[in-house]
mmCIF file of C-alpha atoms in Angstrom:
data_model
loop_
_atom_site.group_PDB
_atom_site.id
_atom_site.type_symbol
_atom_site.label_atom_id
_atom_site.label_comp_id
_atom_site.label_asym_id
_atom_site.label_seq_id
_atom_site.Cartn_x
_atom_site.Cartn_y
_atom_site.Cartn_z
ATOM 1 C CA MET A 90 0.009 -0.075 -0.052
ATOM 2 C CA THR A 91 1.710 3.504 -1.046
ATOM 3 C CA SER A 92 2.049 5.663 1.805
ATOM 4 C CA VAL A 93 0.607 9.131 2.154
ATOM 5 C CA PRO A 94 2.888 12.252 2.668
ATOM 6 C CA THR A 95 2.142 13.774 5.865
ATOM 7 C CA PRO A 96 0.934 17.471 5.176
ATOM 8 C CA ILE A 97 3.659 20.284 6.403
ATOM 9 C CA PRO A 98 1.557 22.459 9.174
ATOM 10 C CA SER A 99 0.929 25.863 7.527
ATOM 11 C CA ARG A 100 3.198 27.674 10.033
ATOM 12 C CA THR A 101 6.237 25.301 8.908
ATOM 13 C CA GLN A 102 5.162 26.029 5.084
ATOM 14 C CA PHE A 103 5.330 29.627 5.473
ATOM 15 C CA VAL A 104 8.861 29.671 7.312
ATOM 16 C CA LEU A 105 9.974 27.219 4.840
ATOM 17 C CA GLU A 106 9.003 29.229 1.928
ATOM 18 C CA ALA A 107 10.053 32.521 3.250
ATOM 19 C CA ILE A 108 13.621 30.977 4.213
ATOM 20 C CA LYS A 109 13.848 29.208 0.585
ATOM 21 C CA HIS A 110 12.826 32.608 -0.938
ATOM 22 C CA ARG A 111 15.500 34.595 0.803
ATOM 23 C CA ILE A 112 18.313 31.887 0.120
ATOM 24 C CA LEU A 113 17.314 31.633 -3.725
ATOM 25 C CA SER A 114 17.437 35.286 -4.182
ATOM 26 C CA GLY A 115 20.695 35.491 -2.578
ATOM 27 C CA ASP A 116 19.442 37.249 0.771
ATOM 28 C CA LEU A 117 21.137 34.633 2.732
ATOM 29 C CA ARG A 118 24.203 33.683 1.325
ATOM 30 C CA PRO A 119 25.815 30.140 1.130
ATOM 31 C CA GLY A 120 27.813 29.592 4.474
ATOM 32 C CA GLN A 121 25.611 31.768 6.419
ATOM 33 C CA PRO A 122 24.249 30.421 9.564
ATOM 34 C CA LEU A 123 20.565 29.920 10.503
ATOM 35 C CA VAL A 124 19.742 30.464 14.051
ATOM 36 C CA GLU A 125 16.287 28.845 15.239
ATOM 37 C CA THR A 126 15.818 31.493 17.893
ATOM 38 C CA GLU A 127 16.581 34.595 15.446
ATOM 39 C CA LEU A 128 14.333 33.161 12.803
ATOM 40 C CA ALA A 129 11.616 32.581 15.068
ATOM 41 C CA GLY A 130 11.811 35.821 16.368
ATOM 42 C CA GLU A 131 11.758 37.401 12.708
ATOM 43 C CA PHE A 132 8.604 35.154 11.694
ATOM 44 C CA GLY A 133 6.870 35.479 15.109
ATOM 45 C CA VAL A 134 6.674 31.692 15.479
ATOM 46 C CA SER A 135 7.939 29.478 18.110
ATOM 47 C CA LYS A 136 10.890 27.421 17.053
ATOM 48 C CA THR A 137 9.424 24.167 16.289
ATOM 49 C CA PRO A 138 8.041 25.108 12.919
ATOM 50 C CA VAL A 139 11.403 26.810 12.136
ATOM 51 C CA ARG A 140 13.470 23.759 13.210
ATOM 52 C CA GLU A 141 11.013 21.514 10.850
ATOM 53 C CA ALA A 142 11.221 23.801 8.126
ATOM 54 C CA LEU A 143 14.936 23.838 8.317
ATOM 55 C CA LYS A 144 14.839 19.962 8.258
ATOM 56 C CA THR A 145 13.100 19.961 5.323
ATOM 57 C CA LEU A 146 15.136 22.341 3.372
ATOM 58 C CA ALA A 147 18.240 20.287 4.335
ATOM 59 C CA GLY A 148 16.443 17.308 2.803
ATOM 60 C CA THR A 149 16.270 19.386 -0.579
ATOM 61 C CA GLY A 150 19.939 20.426 -0.542
ATOM 62 C CA LEU A 151 19.530 23.860 0.273
ATOM 63 C CA VAL A 152 20.709 23.812 3.962
ATOM 64 C CA ALA A 153 23.299 22.015 5.783
ATOM 65 C CA MET A 154 22.908 21.034 9.445
ATOM 66 C CA SER A 155 25.915 20.085 11.691
ATOM 67 C CA GLN A 156 25.058 18.501 15.188
ATOM 68 C CA TYR A 157 27.856 21.037 16.486
ATOM 69 C CA LYS A 158 27.200 24.110 14.296
ATOM 70 C CA GLY A 159 23.702 24.029 13.813
ATOM 71 C CA ALA A 160 22.072 24.897 10.057
ATOM 72 C CA ALA A 161 23.570 26.953 7.258
ATOM 73 C CA VAL A 162 22.535 27.979 4.035
ATOM 74 C CA ARG A 163 24.525 25.014 1.973
ATOM 75 C CA THR A 164 28.055 26.374 0.395
ATOM 76 C CA VAL A 165 28.093 26.022 -3.343
ATOM 77 C CA ASP A 166 31.436 25.132 -4.852
ATOM 78 C CA ALA A 167 32.375 23.692 -8.165
ATOM 79 C CA ALA A 168 31.966 20.056 -7.005
ATOM 80 C CA MET A 169 28.365 20.617 -5.832
ATOM 81 C CA ALA A 170 27.533 22.401 -9.090
ATOM 82 C CA ARG A 171 29.251 19.523 -11.308
ATOM 83 C CA GLU A 172 27.217 16.963 -9.069
ATOM 84 C CA VAL A 173 24.103 18.921 -9.646
ATOM 85 C CA TYR A 174 24.135 19.849 -13.074
ATOM 86 C CA ASP A 175 25.454 16.546 -14.182
ATOM 87 C CA VAL A 176 22.206 15.163 -13.066
ATOM 88 C CA ARG A 177 20.504 17.866 -15.296
ATOM 89 C CA LEU A 178 22.572 17.126 -18.071
ATOM 90 C CA LEU A 179 21.875 13.226 -17.828
ATOM 91 C CA LEU A 180 17.988 13.781 -17.594
ATOM 92 C CA GLU A 181 16.675 17.338 -18.739
ATOM 93 C CA PRO A 182 17.083 17.067 -22.113
ATOM 94 C CA GLU A 183 15.755 13.512 -22.611
ATOM 95 C CA ALA A 184 12.768 14.559 -20.813
ATOM 96 C CA LEU A 185 12.521 17.905 -23.169
ATOM 97 C CA ARG A 186 12.496 15.397 -26.048
ATOM 98 C CA ARG A 187 9.800 13.386 -24.708
ATOM 99 C CA THR A 188 7.861 16.326 -23.951
ATOM 100 C CA VAL A 189 8.419 17.472 -27.695
ATOM 101 C CA HIS A 190 7.623 13.978 -28.879
ATOM 102 C CA ARG A 191 4.292 14.011 -26.934
ATOM 103 C CA GLY A 192 3.219 17.390 -28.598
ATOM 104 C CA ALA A 193 2.744 18.452 -25.048
ATOM 105 C CA PRO A 194 1.442 22.374 -24.947
ATOM 106 C CA LEU A 195 4.417 24.942 -23.892
ATOM 107 C CA ASP A 196 2.194 27.983 -23.441
ATOM 108 C CA THR A 197 3.508 27.884 -19.943
ATOM 109 C CA ALA A 198 6.912 28.201 -20.834
ATOM 110 C CA ARG A 199 6.412 31.020 -23.351
ATOM 111 C CA GLU A 200 4.618 32.864 -20.305
ATOM 112 C CA ALA A 201 7.794 31.977 -17.927
ATOM 113 C CA LEU A 202 10.147 33.699 -20.254
ATOM 114 C CA GLU A 203 8.035 36.874 -20.808
ATOM 115 C CA ARG A 204 7.610 37.080 -16.830
ATOM 116 C CA ALA A 205 11.579 36.832 -16.607
ATOM 117 C CA ASP A 206 12.049 39.671 -19.304
ATOM 118 C CA ALA A 207 9.540 41.465 -17.037
ATOM 119 C CA ALA A 208 11.110 40.721 -13.825
ATOM 120 C CA GLU A 209 12.143 43.645 -11.422
ATOM 121 C CA ASP A 210 14.657 41.711 -9.389
ATOM 122 C CA ALA A 211 16.637 38.630 -9.470
ATOM 123 C CA ALA A 212 14.280 36.301 -7.204
ATOM 124 C CA GLU A 213 11.387 37.186 -9.227
ATOM 125 C CA ARG A 214 13.676 36.422 -12.540
ATOM 126 C CA ALA A 215 15.037 33.271 -11.265
ATOM 127 C CA LEU A 216 11.513 32.066 -10.137
ATOM 128 C CA ALA A 217 10.432 32.530 -13.562
ATOM 129 C CA ASN A 218 13.313 30.574 -15.181
ATOM 130 C CA ARG A 219 12.904 27.865 -12.956
ATOM 131 C CA GLU A 220 9.256 27.400 -14.206
ATOM 132 C CA PHE A 221 10.465 27.643 -17.774
ATOM 133 C CA HIS A 222 12.804 24.595 -17.098
ATOM 134 C CA ARG A 223 10.391 22.862 -15.231
ATOM 135 C CA THR A 224 7.429 23.151 -17.922
ATOM 136 C CA LEU A 225 10.289 21.565 -20.478
ATOM 137 C CA TYR A 226 10.178 18.314 -18.333
ATOM 138 C CA SER A 227 7.166 18.157 -16.450
ATOM 139 C CA ALA A 228 5.020 17.012 -19.462
ATOM 140 C CA CYS A 229 7.642 14.304 -20.689
ATOM 141 C CA GLY A 230 5.094 11.554 -19.696
ATOM 142 C CA ASN A 231 7.407 9.770 -16.962
ATOM 143 C CA PRO A 232 6.156 11.066 -13.588
ATOM 144 C CA LEU A 233 9.248 9.731 -11.888
ATOM 145 C CA LEU A 234 11.664 11.413 -14.330
ATOM 146 C CA GLY A 235 9.820 14.587 -13.400
ATOM 147 C CA ARG A 236 10.036 13.958 -9.888
ATOM 148 C CA LEU A 237 14.013 13.286 -10.161
ATOM 149 C CA LEU A 238 14.341 16.541 -11.736
ATOM 150 C CA ASP A 239 12.054 18.347 -9.308
ATOM 151 C CA GLU A 240 14.429 16.931 -6.364
ATOM 152 C CA VAL A 241 17.587 19.375 -7.936
ATOM 153 C CA ARG A 242 15.797 22.142 -9.055
ATOM 154 C CA ASP A 243 16.568 24.096 -5.675
ATOM 155 C CA GLN A 244 19.738 23.005 -5.766
ATOM 156 C CA ALA A 245 20.523 24.060 -9.034
ATOM 157 C CA ALA A 246 18.542 27.259 -8.090
ATOM 158 C CA LEU A 247 20.959 27.893 -5.350
ATOM 159 C CA VAL A 248 24.087 27.475 -7.890
ATOM 160 C CA SER A 249 22.522 29.891 -10.306
ATOM 161 C CA ALA A 250 21.785 32.340 -7.497
ATOM 162 C CA VAL A 251 25.534 32.090 -6.363
ATOM 163 C CA ALA A 252 26.905 32.540 -9.989
ATOM 164 C CA TRP A 253 24.699 35.310 -11.211
ATOM 165 C CA ALA A 254 25.381 37.418 -7.978
ATOM 166 C CA ALA A 255 29.424 36.987 -9.032
ATOM 167 C CA ASP A 256 28.557 37.609 -13.120
ATOM 168 C CA PRO A 257 25.135 38.242 -14.023
ATOM 169 C CA SER A 258 24.639 36.629 -17.477
ATOM 170 C CA TRP A 259 20.765 36.692 -17.749
ATOM 171 C CA ALA A 260 20.725 38.383 -21.321
ATOM 172 C CA ARG A 261 22.742 35.403 -22.520
ATOM 173 C CA GLU A 262 20.753 32.911 -20.975
ATOM 174 C CA ALA A 263 17.273 34.581 -22.174
ATOM 175 C CA ALA A 264 18.473 33.926 -25.521
ATOM 176 C CA GLU A 265 19.468 30.524 -25.461
ATOM 177 C CA HIS A 266 15.913 30.036 -23.600
ATOM 178 C CA GLN A 267 14.102 31.372 -26.709
ATOM 179 C CA GLU A 268 16.071 29.262 -29.000
ATOM 180 C CA ILE A 269 15.381 25.984 -26.882
ATOM 181 C CA LEU A 270 11.507 27.271 -26.915
ATOM 182 C CA ARG A 271 11.585 27.877 -30.793
ATOM 183 C CA LEU A 272 12.977 24.213 -31.468
ATOM 184 C CA ALA A 273 10.479 22.801 -29.417
ATOM 185 C CA LEU A 274 7.671 24.478 -30.342
ATOM 186 C CA ALA A 275 8.953 23.530 -34.396
ATOM 187 C CA GLY A 276 8.496 20.139 -33.244
ATOM 188 C CA ASP A 277 12.398 19.687 -33.351
ATOM 189 C CA ALA A 278 12.930 17.508 -30.137
ATOM 190 C CA ASP A 279 16.544 16.404 -30.822
ATOM 191 C CA GLY A 280 17.362 20.059 -31.875
ATOM 192 C CA ALA A 281 15.532 21.325 -28.724
ATOM 193 C CA ALA A 282 17.241 18.807 -26.173
ATOM 194 C CA ASP A 283 20.817 19.595 -27.920
ATOM 195 C CA ALA A 284 20.207 23.349 -27.269
ATOM 196 C CA LEU A 285 19.193 22.677 -23.769
ATOM 197 C CA HIS A 286 22.145 20.127 -23.258
ATOM 198 C CA ARG A 287 24.654 23.217 -24.275
ATOM 199 C CA HIS A 288 22.592 25.567 -22.299
ATOM 200 C CA ILE A 289 23.044 23.779 -19.091
ATOM 201 C CA ALA A 290 26.596 22.629 -19.661
ATOM 202 C CA SER A 291 28.049 26.100 -20.728
ATOM 203 C CA PHE A 292 26.129 27.621 -17.539
ATOM 204 C CA VAL A 293 28.602 25.746 -15.074
ATOM 205 C CA GLN A 294 31.641 26.395 -17.558
ATOM 206 C CA ARG A 295 31.048 30.094 -17.299
ATOM 207 C CA ALA A 296 30.123 29.999 -13.582
ATOM 208 C CA PHE A 297 33.389 27.670 -12.432
ATOM 209 C CA PRO A 298 36.095 28.303 -15.404
ATOM 210 C CA SER A 299 38.852 27.296 -13.766
ATOM 211 C CA GLU A 300 37.464 24.045 -12.861
ATOM 212 C CA GLY A 301 36.656 23.024 -16.334
ATOM 213 C CA GLY A 302 32.897 22.859 -16.105
ATOM 214 C CA LEU A 303 31.160 20.199 -17.293
ATOM 215 C CA LYS A 304 31.246 17.738 -20.145
#
């Protein structure tokens, strides 16, 4: 019998989303301590929902927890970036190929790009870009494949936030997104998948040039 996940209490969910947004927007920097008492006071809740939110975020790879040092925003380095983006390289282009072969509608992807272009801050633009990529793979017809990619979304976004803070590359990535979508809408599954592969690989190569990027 399949178990049903236990719903997250509303206060915990509120705290979780607030901390996640601050991490992915760069307001909370990698390595920055996440002190339960301070966060509880800031959000007007007890320490319990903060503690549960941090545990959940640790499970998604955004937070690192230590028995002695407590919680902190996960540190991003080239090894972590390669690990996350290697998974994306293996799975995401194939998921897009299947999405195109199925003829799935991509209106949401187009809308996400429009929101990214109109975004007024990095957090809003990052959320729109994440939605663009998710639209490309979520209609692939294999729910497990979609869930596997969902699991690395937050970690990939953390890598992006750090890289963008050091070297904003929105314009180049926006052009790459447009080309990927153009090929997908034209029904060119292999072309769209190849363009997506180049897009993902080149990002880490630009963000961590001294490490050689990804193959």
